[in-house]
XYZ file of N, CA and C in Angstrom:
363
model
N 17.659 -30.726 83.505
C 17.995 -31.076 82.516
C 17.610 -29.839 81.660
N 16.380 -29.036 81.404
C 16.267 -27.729 80.657
C 16.459 -26.725 81.978
N 17.093 -25.438 81.231
C 17.769 -24.682 82.158
C 15.946 -23.301 82.018
N 16.473 -23.105 83.158
C 14.757 -22.238 83.632
C 15.482 -21.211 83.526
N 14.907 -20.273 83.138
C 15.759 -18.570 82.467
C 15.810 -17.601 84.049
N 16.111 -16.738 84.472
C 16.006 -15.524 85.707
C 14.727 -14.552 84.493
N 14.277 -13.840 85.412
C 13.697 -12.915 84.825
C 14.523 -11.637 84.187
N 16.276 -11.580 85.131
C 17.429 -10.453 83.882
C 17.561 -11.514 82.360
N 17.566 -13.166 81.732
C 17.713 -13.873 81.436
C 16.761 -13.410 80.563
N 15.633 -13.465 80.312
C 14.269 -13.116 79.852
C 14.086 -11.941 79.168
N 14.265 -11.008 79.841
C 15.000 -9.311 79.792
C 15.602 -9.285 78.271
N 17.129 -9.829 78.483
C 18.142 -9.740 78.019
C 17.681 -10.364 76.646
N 17.288 -11.049 76.601
C 16.471 -11.718 74.942
C 15.504 -10.947 74.748
N 14.816 -10.972 75.690
C 13.911 -9.427 74.849
C 14.440 -7.858 73.952
N 15.646 -7.649 74.789
C 16.405 -6.408 74.343
C 16.896 -6.761 73.156
N 17.315 -8.456 72.753
C 18.519 -8.785 71.994
C 16.744 -8.914 71.016
N 16.351 -9.525 71.297
C 14.675 -9.844 70.168
C 14.851 -8.370 69.597
N 14.406 -7.424 70.031
C 13.749 -5.951 69.739
C 14.904 -5.459 69.150
N 15.771 -5.015 69.628
C 17.156 -4.679 69.076
C 17.596 -4.900 67.423
N 17.206 -6.618 67.525
C 17.687 -7.417 66.101
C 16.875 -6.552 64.580
N 15.055 -7.014 65.469
C 14.159 -6.965 64.293
C 14.556 -4.952 64.122
N 14.696 -3.434 65.040
C 14.663 -2.790 65.088
C 15.618 -2.027 63.716
N 17.078 -2.861 64.441
C 17.790 -2.786 63.578
C 18.015 -3.150 61.841
N 17.381 -4.394 62.266
C 17.810 -4.861 60.163
C 16.095 -3.750 59.464
N 15.710 -3.481 60.318
C 13.779 -2.888 59.876
C 14.769 -1.365 59.034
N 15.433 -0.441 60.372
C 15.738 0.442 60.293
C 17.250 0.907 59.072
N 17.850 -0.092 59.390
C 19.223 -0.126 58.695
C 19.060 -1.435 57.612
N 18.295 -1.800 56.789
C 18.010 -2.545 56.114
C 19.302 -3.048 55.284
N 20.995 -2.597 55.028
C 21.778 -2.425 54.702
C 23.188 -2.944 55.662
N 22.667 -3.757 57.002
C 23.958 -3.378 58.408
C 24.287 -5.410 57.912
N 23.505 -6.149 57.308
C 24.504 -6.785 56.811
C 24.033 -7.914 55.602
N 24.226 -8.430 55.160
C 24.404 -9.303 53.525
C 23.128 -9.925 53.599
N 22.174 -10.199 52.268
C 20.805 -10.633 52.313
C 21.675 -11.909 51.798
N 20.966 -13.121 51.685
C 20.589 -14.248 50.369
C 18.835 -14.386 50.716
N 18.344 -14.490 49.420
C 16.977 -14.321 49.365
C 17.049 -16.377 48.771
N 15.769 -16.705 49.149
C 15.264 -17.811 49.375
C 13.891 -17.901 48.394
N 13.626 -18.991 47.713
C 12.756 -19.103 46.595
C 11.725 -19.141 46.870
N 10.172 -19.074 46.883
C 9.166 -19.378 47.556
C 8.295 -20.589 48.210
N 9.319 -21.611 47.550
C 8.883 -23.419 48.429
C 9.919 -23.682 49.673
N 10.753 -22.287 50.320
C 11.619 -22.526 51.207
C 10.521 -22.198 52.507
N 10.029 -21.129 51.903
C 9.532 -20.396 53.125
C 8.811 -20.615 54.146
N 7.982 -21.990 53.988
C 7.179 -22.671 55.279
C 8.123 -23.694 55.525
N 9.526 -23.880 55.356
C 10.372 -24.831 56.112
C 10.889 -23.906 56.873
N 11.491 -22.388 56.700
C 12.186 -21.323 57.493
C 11.344 -20.819 58.422
N 10.020 -21.217 58.622
C 9.431 -20.521 59.223
C 8.953 -21.702 60.008
N 9.346 -22.745 60.579
C 9.758 -24.213 60.673
C 10.283 -24.449 61.510
N 11.596 -23.333 61.211
C 13.247 -23.452 62.082
C 13.920 -23.856 60.957
N 13.901 -24.551 59.795
C 14.510 -25.608 59.041
C 16.015 -24.374 59.104
N 17.054 -24.872 58.767
C 18.064 -24.004 58.012
C 18.123 -24.145 56.381
N 19.149 -23.511 56.081
C 18.295 -22.753 54.400
C 19.317 -24.253 53.612
N 18.387 -24.536 52.802
C 19.232 -25.429 51.803
C 19.950 -24.089 50.689
N 21.185 -25.289 50.569
C 21.657 -24.897 48.738
C 20.542 -24.714 48.015
N 19.908 -25.732 47.690
C 19.045 -25.667 46.453
C 18.255 -24.402 46.493
N 17.468 -23.709 47.557
C 16.399 -23.227 48.172
C 17.308 -21.412 47.843
N 18.679 -21.429 47.493
C 19.232 -20.044 47.523
C 19.893 -19.963 46.096
N 20.174 -21.121 44.746
C 20.318 -21.070 44.369
C 19.612 -21.607 43.152
N 18.017 -21.808 42.964
C 17.451 -22.333 42.344
C 16.826 -20.557 41.883
N 15.650 -20.822 40.722
C 15.272 -19.318 40.000
C 14.931 -18.385 41.112
N 14.479 -18.258 41.942
C 13.770 -17.276 43.462
C 14.606 -16.948 43.951
N 15.954 -17.698 43.633
C 15.995 -17.515 45.353
C 17.710 -16.787 44.715
N 18.439 -15.599 45.662
C 19.596 -14.627 45.017
C 20.790 -14.951 46.034
N 21.951 -14.975 45.297
C 23.371 -14.928 46.744
C 24.198 -14.139 45.325
N 24.334 -13.475 47.174
C 25.685 -12.162 46.885
C 27.221 -12.808 47.000
N 27.868 -12.822 46.087
C 28.718 -13.224 45.915
C 30.181 -12.937 46.685
N 30.186 -11.814 47.800
C 30.771 -11.223 48.732
C 30.707 -11.814 49.997
N 30.205 -12.831 50.266
C 29.205 -12.891 51.483
C 30.751 -14.642 51.750
N 31.660 -14.344 52.328
C 31.722 -15.548 53.690
C 31.976 -16.297 54.202
N 31.905 -17.752 53.948
C 31.316 -18.628 54.816
C 31.371 -17.639 56.790
N 30.508 -18.517 57.829
C 30.968 -18.279 58.860
C 29.834 -16.536 59.177
N 29.626 -16.128 58.318
C 29.061 -14.855 57.960
C 27.813 -14.533 58.743
N 27.351 -13.413 59.171
C 25.651 -13.100 59.974
C 25.132 -12.629 58.298
N 23.857 -13.491 57.778
C 23.757 -12.986 56.887
C 21.540 -12.921 57.424
N 21.096 -11.335 56.618
C 19.762 -11.777 56.614
C 18.945 -12.408 55.361
N 18.247 -13.416 55.743
C 17.452 -14.390 54.922
C 16.269 -13.195 54.311
N 15.988 -13.156 53.394
C 14.991 -12.470 52.572
C 14.184 -13.527 52.235
N 12.847 -13.757 51.978
C 11.962 -14.650 50.786
C 11.824 -13.647 49.636
N 11.710 -14.792 48.740
C 11.225 -14.048 47.180
C 10.069 -13.264 46.798
N 9.474 -12.518 46.980
C 8.923 -11.444 46.544
C 7.870 -10.810 48.077
N 9.146 -10.846 48.472
C 8.800 -10.010 50.618
C 10.321 -9.330 50.448
N 9.179 -8.381 51.168
C 10.094 -6.622 51.640
C 11.333 -7.348 53.026
N 11.036 -7.897 53.949
C 11.525 -7.793 54.686
C 12.052 -9.075 55.361
N 13.194 -9.207 56.043
C 13.747 -10.434 56.726
C 12.871 -11.441 57.360
N 12.898 -12.614 57.282
C 12.123 -13.156 57.379
C 13.280 -14.335 58.238
N 14.515 -14.237 58.356
C 15.384 -14.897 59.088
C 16.869 -14.279 59.352
N 17.449 -15.098 60.524
C 18.893 -14.748 60.240
C 19.861 -15.852 60.875
N 21.012 -15.882 60.066
C 21.374 -16.361 59.972
C 22.973 -17.020 59.753
N 23.947 -17.685 60.636
C 25.077 -18.292 59.820
C 25.609 -18.935 58.895
N 26.170 -18.289 57.479
C 26.862 -19.403 57.005
C 27.742 -20.546 56.684
N 27.270 -21.425 56.658
C 28.127 -22.561 56.754
C 28.831 -22.831 55.852
N 28.893 -22.092 54.713
C 30.150 -21.751 53.364
C 29.733 -20.668 52.762
N 30.636 -20.362 51.859
C 30.586 -19.053 51.309
C 29.271 -18.876 49.971
N 29.300 -18.160 49.174
C 28.121 -17.814 48.681
C 28.555 -18.917 47.600
N 29.952 -18.602 47.052
C 30.366 -19.044 45.863
C 30.248 -20.989 46.582
N 31.010 -21.503 46.884
C 30.770 -22.713 47.358
C 29.332 -22.858 47.233
N 28.702 -22.594 48.431
C 27.524 -22.439 47.905
C 26.299 -22.913 46.820
N 26.971 -22.061 45.467
C 26.245 -22.112 43.866
C 27.365 -23.168 43.634
N 28.884 -23.136 44.027
C 28.989 -25.151 43.263
C 28.934 -26.024 43.426
N 28.720 -26.508 44.840
C 28.232 -27.483 45.788
C 27.051 -27.500 45.200
N 26.011 -26.929 45.702
C 24.517 -26.600 45.115
C 23.958 -27.842 46.231
N 24.955 -28.308 47.515
C 23.657 -29.646 48.358
C 24.501 -29.093 50.242
N 23.595 -29.596 50.630
C 23.302 -29.984 52.240
C 22.981 -28.195 52.630
N 23.844 -27.879 53.972
C 23.693 -26.798 54.659
C 23.688 -25.287 54.144
N 23.301 -24.366 53.711
C 23.614 -23.460 52.934
C 24.092 -22.499 54.198
N 23.383 -21.816 54.987
C 23.059 -21.031 56.390
C 22.114 -21.655 57.503
N 22.839 -21.874 58.332
C 23.013 -21.759 59.125
C 21.504 -21.126 60.630
N 20.171 -21.513 60.618
C 19.636 -20.300 61.383
C 19.261 -20.110 62.134
N 19.552 -19.117 62.407
C 19.270 -18.578 64.454
C 17.991 -17.752 64.967
N 17.519 -17.392 63.914
C 16.232 -16.386 64.643
C 15.444 -16.135 63.288
N 14.240 -16.524 63.287
C 13.328 -16.756 62.036
C 11.879 -16.425 63.150
N 11.306 -15.482 61.668
C 9.882 -14.879 62.397
C 9.012 -15.845 63.118
N 8.344 -15.605 64.482
C 7.868 -16.344 65.244
C 8.043 -17.956 65.817
N 9.981 -17.294 65.898
C 10.036 -18.524 66.555
C 9.836 -18.168 67.691
N 9.907 -18.950 68.817
C 10.255 -18.815 70.121
C 10.803 -17.564 70.879
N 12.298 -16.856 70.678
C 12.130 -15.649 70.875
C 10.765 -14.891 70.176
N 10.871 -14.675 69.199
C 9.716 -14.093 68.619
C 8.563 -13.729 69.283
N 8.290 -15.372 69.806
C 6.822 -15.332 70.623
C 6.944 -14.835 72.548
N 7.634 -14.463 73.162
C 8.223 -14.106 74.013
C 8.066 -12.813 74.792
N 7.047 -13.020 75.389
C 6.146 -12.018 76.102
C 7.568 -11.092 77.238
N 7.396 -9.841 77.028
C 8.082 -8.604 78.431
C 7.518 -9.586 79.388
N 8.937 -9.278 80.955
C 8.492 -10.053 82.051
C 9.363 -9.190 82.481
N 9.031 -8.184 83.320
C 9.017 -7.250 84.181
C 9.627 -6.725 85.414
């Protein structure tokens, strides 16, 4: 039922985690950014997908250039670094127009299983 990961797979995941975090901090413009309002932060840290109202509220921000199915960094209102990485489910223009449902599918967020995974040698 559950897959048992080998040491090589875990090592590869650690390398991905470290490289994603390092690349985003070193190159903040490597991917487009969307910003959620303060009310959405606790839900993102729980692994929730990003809902459209969290992006269109007064504390949220959308980049109208973002298309559907694109990787984006999720920023939080009042914070400097990304708190999640995800793929848009619809374009930014559609998120603004529809303002309902899931706007971004969360792939990785701070303190998730990948973040907490310790390096195995």
